[in-house]
Short mmCIF file of N, CA and C in Angstrom, two decimals:
data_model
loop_
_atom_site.label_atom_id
_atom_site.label_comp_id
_atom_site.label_asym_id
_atom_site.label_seq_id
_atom_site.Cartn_x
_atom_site.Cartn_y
_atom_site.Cartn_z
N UNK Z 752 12.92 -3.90 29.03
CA UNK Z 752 12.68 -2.78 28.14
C UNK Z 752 11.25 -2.87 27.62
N UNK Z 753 10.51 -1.61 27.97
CA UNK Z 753 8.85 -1.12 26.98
C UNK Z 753 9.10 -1.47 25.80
N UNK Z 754 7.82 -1.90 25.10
CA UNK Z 754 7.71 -1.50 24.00
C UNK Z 754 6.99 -0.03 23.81
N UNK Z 755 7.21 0.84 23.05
CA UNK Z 755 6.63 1.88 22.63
C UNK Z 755 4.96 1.60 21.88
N UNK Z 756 3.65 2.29 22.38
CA UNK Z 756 2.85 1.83 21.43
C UNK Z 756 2.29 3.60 20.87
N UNK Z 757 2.33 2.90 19.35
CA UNK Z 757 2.13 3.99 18.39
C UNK Z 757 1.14 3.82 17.56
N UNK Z 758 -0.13 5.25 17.30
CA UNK Z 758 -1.42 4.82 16.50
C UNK Z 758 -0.44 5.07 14.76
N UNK Z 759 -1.17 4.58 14.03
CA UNK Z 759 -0.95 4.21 12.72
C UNK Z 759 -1.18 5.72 12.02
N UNK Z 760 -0.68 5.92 10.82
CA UNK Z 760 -0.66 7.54 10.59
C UNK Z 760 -1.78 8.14 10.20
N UNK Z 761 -3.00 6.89 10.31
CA UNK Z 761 -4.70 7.73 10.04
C UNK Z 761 -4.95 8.50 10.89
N UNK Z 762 -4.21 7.94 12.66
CA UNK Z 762 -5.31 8.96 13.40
C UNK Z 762 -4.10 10.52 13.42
N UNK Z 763 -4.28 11.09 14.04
CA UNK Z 763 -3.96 12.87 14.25
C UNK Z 763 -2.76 12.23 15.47
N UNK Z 764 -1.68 13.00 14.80
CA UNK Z 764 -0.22 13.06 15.65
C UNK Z 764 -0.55 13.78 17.00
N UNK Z 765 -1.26 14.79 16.72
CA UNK Z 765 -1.28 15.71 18.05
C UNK Z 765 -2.95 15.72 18.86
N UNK Z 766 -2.91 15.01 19.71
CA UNK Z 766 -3.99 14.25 20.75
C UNK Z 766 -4.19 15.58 21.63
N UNK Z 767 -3.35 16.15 21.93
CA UNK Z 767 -3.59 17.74 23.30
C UNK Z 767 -4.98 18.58 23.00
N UNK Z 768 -5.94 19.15 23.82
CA UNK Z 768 -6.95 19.40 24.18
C UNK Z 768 -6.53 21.11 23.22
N UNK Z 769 -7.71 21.22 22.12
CA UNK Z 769 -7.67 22.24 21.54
C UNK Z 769 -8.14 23.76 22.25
N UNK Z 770 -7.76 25.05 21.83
CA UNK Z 770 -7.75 25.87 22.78
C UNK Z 770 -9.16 26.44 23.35
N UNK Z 771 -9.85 25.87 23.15
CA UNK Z 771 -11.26 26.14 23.29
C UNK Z 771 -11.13 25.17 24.69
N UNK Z 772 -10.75 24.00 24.60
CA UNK Z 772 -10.99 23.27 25.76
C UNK Z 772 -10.24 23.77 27.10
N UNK Z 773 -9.06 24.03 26.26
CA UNK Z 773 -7.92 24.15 27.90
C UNK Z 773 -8.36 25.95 27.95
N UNK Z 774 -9.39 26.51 27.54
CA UNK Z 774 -9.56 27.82 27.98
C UNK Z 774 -11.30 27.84 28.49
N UNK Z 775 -11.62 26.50 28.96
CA UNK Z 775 -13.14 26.50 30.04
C UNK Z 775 -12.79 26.86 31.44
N UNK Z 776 -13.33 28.19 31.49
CA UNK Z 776 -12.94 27.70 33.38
C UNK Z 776 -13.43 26.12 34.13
N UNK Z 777 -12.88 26.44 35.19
CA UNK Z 777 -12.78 25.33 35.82
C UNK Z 777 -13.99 25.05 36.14
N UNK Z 778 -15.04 24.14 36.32
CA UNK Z 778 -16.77 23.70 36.93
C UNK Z 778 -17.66 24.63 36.37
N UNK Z 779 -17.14 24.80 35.23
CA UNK Z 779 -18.46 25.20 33.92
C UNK Z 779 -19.13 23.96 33.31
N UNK Z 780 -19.97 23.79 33.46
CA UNK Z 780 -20.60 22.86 33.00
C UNK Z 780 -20.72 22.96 31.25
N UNK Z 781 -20.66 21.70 30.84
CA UNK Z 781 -20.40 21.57 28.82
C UNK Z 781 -21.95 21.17 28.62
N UNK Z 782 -22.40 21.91 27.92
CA UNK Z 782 -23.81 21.82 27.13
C UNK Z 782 -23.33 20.97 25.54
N UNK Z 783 -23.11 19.71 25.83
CA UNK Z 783 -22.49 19.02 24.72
C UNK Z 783 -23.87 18.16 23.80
N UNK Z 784 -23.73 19.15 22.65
CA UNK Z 784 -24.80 19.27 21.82
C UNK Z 784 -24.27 17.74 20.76
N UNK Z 785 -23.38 16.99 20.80
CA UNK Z 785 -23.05 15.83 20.55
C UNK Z 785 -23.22 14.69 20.57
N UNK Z 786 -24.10 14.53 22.17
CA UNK Z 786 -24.11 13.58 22.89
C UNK Z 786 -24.87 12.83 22.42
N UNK Z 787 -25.20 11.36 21.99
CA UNK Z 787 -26.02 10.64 21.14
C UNK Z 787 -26.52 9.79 22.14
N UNK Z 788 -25.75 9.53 23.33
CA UNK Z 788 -26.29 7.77 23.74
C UNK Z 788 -27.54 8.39 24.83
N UNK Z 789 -28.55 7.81 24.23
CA UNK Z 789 -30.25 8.23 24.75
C UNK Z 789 -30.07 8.17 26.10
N UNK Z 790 -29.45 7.31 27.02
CA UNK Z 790 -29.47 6.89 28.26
C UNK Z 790 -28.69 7.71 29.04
N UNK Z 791 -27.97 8.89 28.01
CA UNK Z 791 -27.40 10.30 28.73
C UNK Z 791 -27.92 11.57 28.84
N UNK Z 792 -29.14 11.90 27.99
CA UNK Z 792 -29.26 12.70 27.65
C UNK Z 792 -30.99 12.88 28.38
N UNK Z 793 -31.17 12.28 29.82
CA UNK Z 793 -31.84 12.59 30.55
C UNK Z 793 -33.46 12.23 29.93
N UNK Z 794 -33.57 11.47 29.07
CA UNK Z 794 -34.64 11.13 28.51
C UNK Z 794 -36.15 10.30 29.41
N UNK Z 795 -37.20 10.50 29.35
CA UNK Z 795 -38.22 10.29 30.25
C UNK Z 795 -38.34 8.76 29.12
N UNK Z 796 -38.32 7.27 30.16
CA UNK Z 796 -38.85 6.63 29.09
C UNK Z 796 -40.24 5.90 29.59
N UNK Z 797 -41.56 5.34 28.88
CA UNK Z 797 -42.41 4.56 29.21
C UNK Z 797 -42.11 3.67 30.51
N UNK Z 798 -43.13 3.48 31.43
CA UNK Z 798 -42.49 2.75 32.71
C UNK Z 798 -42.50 1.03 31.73
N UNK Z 799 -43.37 0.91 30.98
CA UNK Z 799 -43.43 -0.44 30.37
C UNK Z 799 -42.37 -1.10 29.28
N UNK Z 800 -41.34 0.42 29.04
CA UNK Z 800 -40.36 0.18 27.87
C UNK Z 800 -39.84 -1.17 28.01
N UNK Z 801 -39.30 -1.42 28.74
CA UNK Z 801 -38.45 -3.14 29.21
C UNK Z 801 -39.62 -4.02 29.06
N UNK Z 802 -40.83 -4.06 29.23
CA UNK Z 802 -41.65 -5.62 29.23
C UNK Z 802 -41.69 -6.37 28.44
N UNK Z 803 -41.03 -6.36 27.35
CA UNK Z 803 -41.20 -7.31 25.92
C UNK Z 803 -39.51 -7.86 26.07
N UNK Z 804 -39.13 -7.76 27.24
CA UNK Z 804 -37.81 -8.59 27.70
C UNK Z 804 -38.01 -9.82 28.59
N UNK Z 805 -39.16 -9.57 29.04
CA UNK Z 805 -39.94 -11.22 29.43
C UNK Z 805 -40.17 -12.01 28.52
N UNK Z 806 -40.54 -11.88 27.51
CA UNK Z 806 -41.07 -13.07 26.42
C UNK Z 806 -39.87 -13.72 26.93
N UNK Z 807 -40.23 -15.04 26.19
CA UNK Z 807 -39.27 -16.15 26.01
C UNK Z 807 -38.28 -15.98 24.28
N UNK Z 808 -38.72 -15.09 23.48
CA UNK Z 808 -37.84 -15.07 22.51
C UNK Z 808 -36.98 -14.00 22.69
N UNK Z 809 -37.15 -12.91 23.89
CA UNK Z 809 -35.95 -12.05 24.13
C UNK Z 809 -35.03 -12.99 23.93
N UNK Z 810 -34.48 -14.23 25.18
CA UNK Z 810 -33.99 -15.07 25.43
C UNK Z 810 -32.86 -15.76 24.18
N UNK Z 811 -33.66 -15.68 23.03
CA UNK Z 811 -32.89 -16.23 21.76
C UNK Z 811 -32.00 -15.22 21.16
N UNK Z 812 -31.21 -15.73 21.25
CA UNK Z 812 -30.12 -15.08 20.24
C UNK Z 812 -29.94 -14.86 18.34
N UNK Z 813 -30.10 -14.01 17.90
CA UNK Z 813 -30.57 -14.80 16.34
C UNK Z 813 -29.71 -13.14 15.98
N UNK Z 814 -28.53 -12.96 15.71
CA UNK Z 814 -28.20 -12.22 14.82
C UNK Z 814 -28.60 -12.39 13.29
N UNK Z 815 -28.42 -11.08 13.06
CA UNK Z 815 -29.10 -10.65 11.48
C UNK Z 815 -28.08 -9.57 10.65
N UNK Z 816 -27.57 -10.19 10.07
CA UNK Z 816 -26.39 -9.33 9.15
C UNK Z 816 -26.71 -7.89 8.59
N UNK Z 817 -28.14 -7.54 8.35
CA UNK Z 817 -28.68 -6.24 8.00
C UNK Z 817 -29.23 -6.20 9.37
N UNK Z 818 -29.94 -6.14 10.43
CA UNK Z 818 -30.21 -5.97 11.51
C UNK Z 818 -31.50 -6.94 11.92
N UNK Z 819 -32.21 -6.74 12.75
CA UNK Z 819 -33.50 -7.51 13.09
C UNK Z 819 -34.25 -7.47 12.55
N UNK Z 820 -35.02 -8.22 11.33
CA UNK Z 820 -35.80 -8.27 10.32
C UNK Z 820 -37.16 -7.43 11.26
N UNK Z 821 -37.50 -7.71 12.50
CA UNK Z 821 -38.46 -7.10 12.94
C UNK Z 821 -38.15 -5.65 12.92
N UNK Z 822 -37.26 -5.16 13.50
CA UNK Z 822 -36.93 -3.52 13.44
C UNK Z 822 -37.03 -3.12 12.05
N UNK Z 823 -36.52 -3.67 10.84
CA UNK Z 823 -36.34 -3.46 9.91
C UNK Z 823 -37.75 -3.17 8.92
N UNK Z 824 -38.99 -4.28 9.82
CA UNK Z 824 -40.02 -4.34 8.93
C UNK Z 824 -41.14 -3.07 9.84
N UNK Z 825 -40.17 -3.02 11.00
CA UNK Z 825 -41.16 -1.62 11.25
C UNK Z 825 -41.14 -0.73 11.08
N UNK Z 826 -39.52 0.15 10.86
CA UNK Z 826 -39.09 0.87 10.43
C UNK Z 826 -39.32 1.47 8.67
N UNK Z 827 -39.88 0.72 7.76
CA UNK Z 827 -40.52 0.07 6.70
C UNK Z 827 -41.76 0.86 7.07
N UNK Z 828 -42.73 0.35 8.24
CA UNK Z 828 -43.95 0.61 8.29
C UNK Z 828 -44.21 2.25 7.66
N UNK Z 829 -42.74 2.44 9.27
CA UNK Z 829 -42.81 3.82 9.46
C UNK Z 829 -42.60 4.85 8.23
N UNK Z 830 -41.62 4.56 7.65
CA UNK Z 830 -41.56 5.30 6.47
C UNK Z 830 -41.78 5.40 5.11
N UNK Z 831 -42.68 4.44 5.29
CA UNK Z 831 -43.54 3.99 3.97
C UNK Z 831 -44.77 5.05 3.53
N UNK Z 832 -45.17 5.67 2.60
CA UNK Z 832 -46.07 6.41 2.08
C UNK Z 832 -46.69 5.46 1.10
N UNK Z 833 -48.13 5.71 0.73
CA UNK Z 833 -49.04 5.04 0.71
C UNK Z 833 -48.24 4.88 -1.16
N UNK Z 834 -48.38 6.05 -1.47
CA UNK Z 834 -47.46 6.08 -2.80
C UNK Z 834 -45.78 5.63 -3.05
N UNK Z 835 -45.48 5.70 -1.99
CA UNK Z 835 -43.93 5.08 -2.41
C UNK Z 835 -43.83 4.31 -0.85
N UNK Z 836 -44.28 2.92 -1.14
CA UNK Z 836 -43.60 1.63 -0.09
C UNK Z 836 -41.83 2.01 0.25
N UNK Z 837 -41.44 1.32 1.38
CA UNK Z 837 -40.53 1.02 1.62
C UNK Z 837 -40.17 -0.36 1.97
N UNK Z 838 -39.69 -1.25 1.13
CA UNK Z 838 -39.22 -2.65 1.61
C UNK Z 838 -38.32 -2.64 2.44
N UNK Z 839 -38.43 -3.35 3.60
CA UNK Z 839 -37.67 -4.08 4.47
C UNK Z 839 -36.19 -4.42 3.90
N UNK Z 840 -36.28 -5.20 3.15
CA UNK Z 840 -34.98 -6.06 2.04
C UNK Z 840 -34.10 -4.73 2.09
N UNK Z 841 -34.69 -3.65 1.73
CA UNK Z 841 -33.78 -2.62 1.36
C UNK Z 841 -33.01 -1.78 2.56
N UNK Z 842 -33.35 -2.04 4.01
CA UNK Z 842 -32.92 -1.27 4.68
C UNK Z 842 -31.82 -2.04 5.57
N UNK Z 843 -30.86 -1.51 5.85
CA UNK Z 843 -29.85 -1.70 6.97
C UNK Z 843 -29.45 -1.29 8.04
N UNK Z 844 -29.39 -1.95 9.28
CA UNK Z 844 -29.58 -1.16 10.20
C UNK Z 844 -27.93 -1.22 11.00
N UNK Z 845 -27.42 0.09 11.91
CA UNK Z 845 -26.44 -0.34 12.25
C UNK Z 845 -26.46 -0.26 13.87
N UNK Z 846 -25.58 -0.19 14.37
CA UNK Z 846 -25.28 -0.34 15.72
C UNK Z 846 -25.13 1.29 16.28
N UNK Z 847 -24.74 2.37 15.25
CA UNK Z 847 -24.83 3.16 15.36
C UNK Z 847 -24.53 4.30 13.89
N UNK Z 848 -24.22 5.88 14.15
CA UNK Z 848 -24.01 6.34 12.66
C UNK Z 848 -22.52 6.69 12.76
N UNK Z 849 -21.58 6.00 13.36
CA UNK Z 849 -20.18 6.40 13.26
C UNK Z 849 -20.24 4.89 12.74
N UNK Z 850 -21.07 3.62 12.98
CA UNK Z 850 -20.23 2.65 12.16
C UNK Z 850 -21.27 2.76 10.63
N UNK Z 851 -22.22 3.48 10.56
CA UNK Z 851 -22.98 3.20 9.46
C UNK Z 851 -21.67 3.93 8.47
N UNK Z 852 -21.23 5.19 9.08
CA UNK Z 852 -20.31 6.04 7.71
C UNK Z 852 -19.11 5.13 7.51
N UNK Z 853 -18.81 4.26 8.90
CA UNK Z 853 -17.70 3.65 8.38
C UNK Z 853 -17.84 2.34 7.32
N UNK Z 854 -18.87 1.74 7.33
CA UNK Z 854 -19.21 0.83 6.52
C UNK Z 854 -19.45 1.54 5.13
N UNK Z 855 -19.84 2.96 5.10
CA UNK Z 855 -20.36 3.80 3.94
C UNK Z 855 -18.81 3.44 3.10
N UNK Z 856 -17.65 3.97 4.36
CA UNK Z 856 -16.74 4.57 3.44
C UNK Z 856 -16.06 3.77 2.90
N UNK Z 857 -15.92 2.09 3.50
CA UNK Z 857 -15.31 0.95 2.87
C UNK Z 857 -16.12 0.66 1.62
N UNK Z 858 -16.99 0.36 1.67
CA UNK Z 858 -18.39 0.58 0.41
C UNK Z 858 -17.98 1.34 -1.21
N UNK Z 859 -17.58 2.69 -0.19
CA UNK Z 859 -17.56 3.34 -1.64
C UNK Z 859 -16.19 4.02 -1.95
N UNK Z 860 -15.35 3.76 -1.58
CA UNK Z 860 -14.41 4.96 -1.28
C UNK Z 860 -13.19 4.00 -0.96
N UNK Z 861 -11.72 4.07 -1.76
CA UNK Z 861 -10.68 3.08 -1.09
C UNK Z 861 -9.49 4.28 -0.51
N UNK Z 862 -8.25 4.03 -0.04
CA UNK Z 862 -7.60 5.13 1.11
C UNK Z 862 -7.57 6.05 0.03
N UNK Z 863 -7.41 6.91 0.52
CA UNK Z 863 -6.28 7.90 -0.73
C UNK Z 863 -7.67 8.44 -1.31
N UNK Z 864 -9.40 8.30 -1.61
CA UNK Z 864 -9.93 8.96 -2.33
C UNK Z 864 -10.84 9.95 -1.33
N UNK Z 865 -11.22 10.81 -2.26
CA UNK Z 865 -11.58 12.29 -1.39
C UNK Z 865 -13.29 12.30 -1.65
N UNK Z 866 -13.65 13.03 -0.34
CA UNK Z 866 -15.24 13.45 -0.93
C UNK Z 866 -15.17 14.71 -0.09
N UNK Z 867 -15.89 15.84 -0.92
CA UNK Z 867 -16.82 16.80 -0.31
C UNK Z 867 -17.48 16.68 1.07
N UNK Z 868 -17.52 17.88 1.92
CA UNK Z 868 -18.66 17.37 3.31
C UNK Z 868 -18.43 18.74 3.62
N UNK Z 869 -20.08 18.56 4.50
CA UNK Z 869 -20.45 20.16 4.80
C UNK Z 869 -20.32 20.42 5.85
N UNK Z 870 -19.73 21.33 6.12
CA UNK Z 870 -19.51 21.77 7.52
C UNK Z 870 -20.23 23.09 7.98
N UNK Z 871 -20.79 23.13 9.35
CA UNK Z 871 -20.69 22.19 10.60
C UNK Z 871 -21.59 20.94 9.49
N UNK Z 872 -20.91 19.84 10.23
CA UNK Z 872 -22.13 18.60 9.65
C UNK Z 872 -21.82 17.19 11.11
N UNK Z 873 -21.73 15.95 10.99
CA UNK Z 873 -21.49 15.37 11.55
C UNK Z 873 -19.95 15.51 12.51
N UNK Z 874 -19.87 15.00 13.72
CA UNK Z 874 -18.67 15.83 14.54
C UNK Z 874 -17.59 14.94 14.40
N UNK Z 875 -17.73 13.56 13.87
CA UNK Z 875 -16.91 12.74 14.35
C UNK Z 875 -16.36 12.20 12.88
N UNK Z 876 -16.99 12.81 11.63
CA UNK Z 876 -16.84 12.91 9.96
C UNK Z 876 -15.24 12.58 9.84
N UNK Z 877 -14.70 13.68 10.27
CA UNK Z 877 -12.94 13.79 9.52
C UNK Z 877 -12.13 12.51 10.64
N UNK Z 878 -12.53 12.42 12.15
CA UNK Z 878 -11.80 11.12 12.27
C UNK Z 878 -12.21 9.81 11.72
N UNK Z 879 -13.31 9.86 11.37
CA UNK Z 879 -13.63 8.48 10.93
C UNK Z 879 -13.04 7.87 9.55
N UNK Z 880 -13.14 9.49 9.14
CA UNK Z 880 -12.84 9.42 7.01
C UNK Z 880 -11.10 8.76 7.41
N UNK Z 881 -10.57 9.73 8.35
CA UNK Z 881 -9.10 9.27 8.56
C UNK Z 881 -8.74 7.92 8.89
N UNK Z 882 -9.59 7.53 9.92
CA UNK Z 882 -9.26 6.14 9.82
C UNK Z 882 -9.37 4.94 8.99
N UNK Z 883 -10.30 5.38 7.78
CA UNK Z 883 -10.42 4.37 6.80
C UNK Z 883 -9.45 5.00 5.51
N UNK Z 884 -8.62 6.21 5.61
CA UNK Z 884 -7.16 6.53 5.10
C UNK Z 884 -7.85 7.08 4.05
N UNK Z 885 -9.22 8.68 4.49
CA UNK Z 885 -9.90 8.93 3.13
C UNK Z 885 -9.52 10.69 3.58
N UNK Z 886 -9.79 11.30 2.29
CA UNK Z 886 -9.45 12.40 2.58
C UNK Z 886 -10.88 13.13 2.64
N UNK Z 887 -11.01 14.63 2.87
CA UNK Z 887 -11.99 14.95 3.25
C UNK Z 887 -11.80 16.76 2.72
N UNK Z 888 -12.67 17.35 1.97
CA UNK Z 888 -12.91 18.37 1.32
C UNK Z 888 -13.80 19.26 1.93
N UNK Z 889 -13.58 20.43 2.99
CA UNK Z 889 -14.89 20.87 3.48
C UNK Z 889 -15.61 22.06 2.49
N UNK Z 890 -16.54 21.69 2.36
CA UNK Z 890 -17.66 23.06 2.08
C UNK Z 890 -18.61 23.57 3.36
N UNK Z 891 -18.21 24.79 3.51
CA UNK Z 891 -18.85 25.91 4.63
C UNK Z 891 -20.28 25.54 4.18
N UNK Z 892 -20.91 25.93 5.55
CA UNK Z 892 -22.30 26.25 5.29
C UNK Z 892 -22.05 27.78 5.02
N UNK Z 893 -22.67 28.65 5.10
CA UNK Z 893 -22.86 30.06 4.64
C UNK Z 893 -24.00 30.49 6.55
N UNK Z 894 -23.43 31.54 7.25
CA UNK Z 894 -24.61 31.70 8.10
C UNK Z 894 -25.45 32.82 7.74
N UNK Z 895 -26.52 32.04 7.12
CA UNK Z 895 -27.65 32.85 6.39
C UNK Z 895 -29.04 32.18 6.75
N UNK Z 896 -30.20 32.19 6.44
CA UNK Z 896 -31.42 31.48 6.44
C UNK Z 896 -31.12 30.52 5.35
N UNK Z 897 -31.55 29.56 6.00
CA UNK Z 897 -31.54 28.14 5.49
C UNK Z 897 -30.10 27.34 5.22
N UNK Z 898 -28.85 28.06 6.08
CA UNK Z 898 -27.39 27.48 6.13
C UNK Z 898 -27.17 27.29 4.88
N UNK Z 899 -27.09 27.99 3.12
CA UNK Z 899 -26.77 27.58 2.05
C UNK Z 899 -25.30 27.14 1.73
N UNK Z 900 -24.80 26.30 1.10
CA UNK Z 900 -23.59 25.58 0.81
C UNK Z 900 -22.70 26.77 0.00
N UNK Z 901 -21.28 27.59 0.48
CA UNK Z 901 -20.09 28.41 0.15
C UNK Z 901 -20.00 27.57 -0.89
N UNK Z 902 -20.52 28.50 -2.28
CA UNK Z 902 -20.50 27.57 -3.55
C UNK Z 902 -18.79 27.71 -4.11
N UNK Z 903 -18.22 28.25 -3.13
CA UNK Z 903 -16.40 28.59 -3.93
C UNK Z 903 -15.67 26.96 -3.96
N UNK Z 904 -15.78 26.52 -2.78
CA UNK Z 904 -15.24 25.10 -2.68
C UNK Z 904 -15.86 23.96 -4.10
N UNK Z 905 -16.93 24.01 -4.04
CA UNK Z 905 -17.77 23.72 -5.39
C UNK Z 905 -17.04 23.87 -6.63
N UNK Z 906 -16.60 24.71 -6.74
CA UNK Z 906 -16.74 25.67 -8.18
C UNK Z 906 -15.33 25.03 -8.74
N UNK Z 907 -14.04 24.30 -8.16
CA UNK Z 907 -12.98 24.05 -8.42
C UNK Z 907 -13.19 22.53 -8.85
N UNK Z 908 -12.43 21.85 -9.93
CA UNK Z 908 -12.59 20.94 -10.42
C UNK Z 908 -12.28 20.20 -9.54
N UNK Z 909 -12.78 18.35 -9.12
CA UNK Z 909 -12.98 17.85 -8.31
C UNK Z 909 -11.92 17.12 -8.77
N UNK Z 910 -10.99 16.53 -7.84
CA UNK Z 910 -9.89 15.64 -8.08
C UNK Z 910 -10.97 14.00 -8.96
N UNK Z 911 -9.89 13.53 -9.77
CA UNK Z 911 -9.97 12.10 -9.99
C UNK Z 911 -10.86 11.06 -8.98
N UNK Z 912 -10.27 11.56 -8.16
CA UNK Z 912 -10.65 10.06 -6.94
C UNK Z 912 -11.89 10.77 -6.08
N UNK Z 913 -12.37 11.75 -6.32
CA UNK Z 913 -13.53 12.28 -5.51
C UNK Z 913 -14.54 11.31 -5.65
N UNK Z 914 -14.89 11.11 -4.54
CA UNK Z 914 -15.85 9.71 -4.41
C UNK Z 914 -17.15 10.34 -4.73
N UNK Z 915 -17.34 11.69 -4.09
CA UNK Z 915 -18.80 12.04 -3.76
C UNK Z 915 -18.99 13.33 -3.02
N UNK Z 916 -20.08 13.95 -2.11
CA UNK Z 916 -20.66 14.74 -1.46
C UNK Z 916 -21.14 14.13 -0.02
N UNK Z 917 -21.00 14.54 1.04
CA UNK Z 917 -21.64 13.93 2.50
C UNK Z 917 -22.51 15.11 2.55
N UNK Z 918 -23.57 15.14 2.56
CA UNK Z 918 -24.61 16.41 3.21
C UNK Z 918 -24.94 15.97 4.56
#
């Protein structure tokens, strides 16, 4: 006898392809405006990008709990204004921005509490909030110049446990 395997009640009971999907004809190609990983998205890179994988300290292994103090102190460089520095110390880097929100939401937010988020906004927002057992409040953009925030969702008193706003 199987065992049965069953996801936990964060993720969505019903997995079936929404009607937008099961109504593409067949060898239409998807212009998937989603797609994040650089190495898909047909990108031209420097023929020299890889050469700093010869050194001998590629070679070392040295994890860094906020990320590579070097990325960190360049990234620093980069967004530093002559009037307002950016320290290194202060920045964290992640592996990507589906685990940065998920680290956000353990951070600030325990199951059961709610935040605001704007929609359209990030695509992958409401499964992620779900899996860390958070609820999720949408505010419309408005389609106007400059996408302004449907101030109606706003305007209603915010539960107890509202953590916050995602812009």
């Amino acid at each position: 006898m199987g065992v049965k395997l069953t996801f936990s009640h964060r993720t969505p009971e019903d997995l079936t392809p929404n009607d937008w999907a099961l109504s593409r004809p067949e060898g239409v190609p998807i212009l998937d405006l989603t797609l994040s990983n650089p190495t898909e998205c047909g990108l031209n890179y420097p023929q020299d990008l890889l050469d700093p994988l010869v050194k001998a300290t590629s070679l070392r292994y040295d994890p860094q709990p906020f990320g590579s103090k070097t990325a960190r102190e360049a990234l620093a460089r980069f967004l530093s204004r002559k009037e307002s520095p950016v320290d290194p110390e202060n920045l964290v880097l992640t592996a990507s921005t589906s685990e940065a929100y998920s680290f956000l939401f353990k951070l600030l937010a325990d199951p059961g509490d709610h935040f605001f988020y704007r929609v359209p906004g990030y695509p992958l927002l409401e499964h992620l909030a779900r899996l860390e057992g958070l609820q999720l409040n949408p505010c419309p953009s408005l389609p106007e110049p400059g996408w302004p925030l449907d101030p109606h969702p706003l305007s209603r008193k915010p539960q107890a446990n509202c953590r916050g706003f995602i812009l």
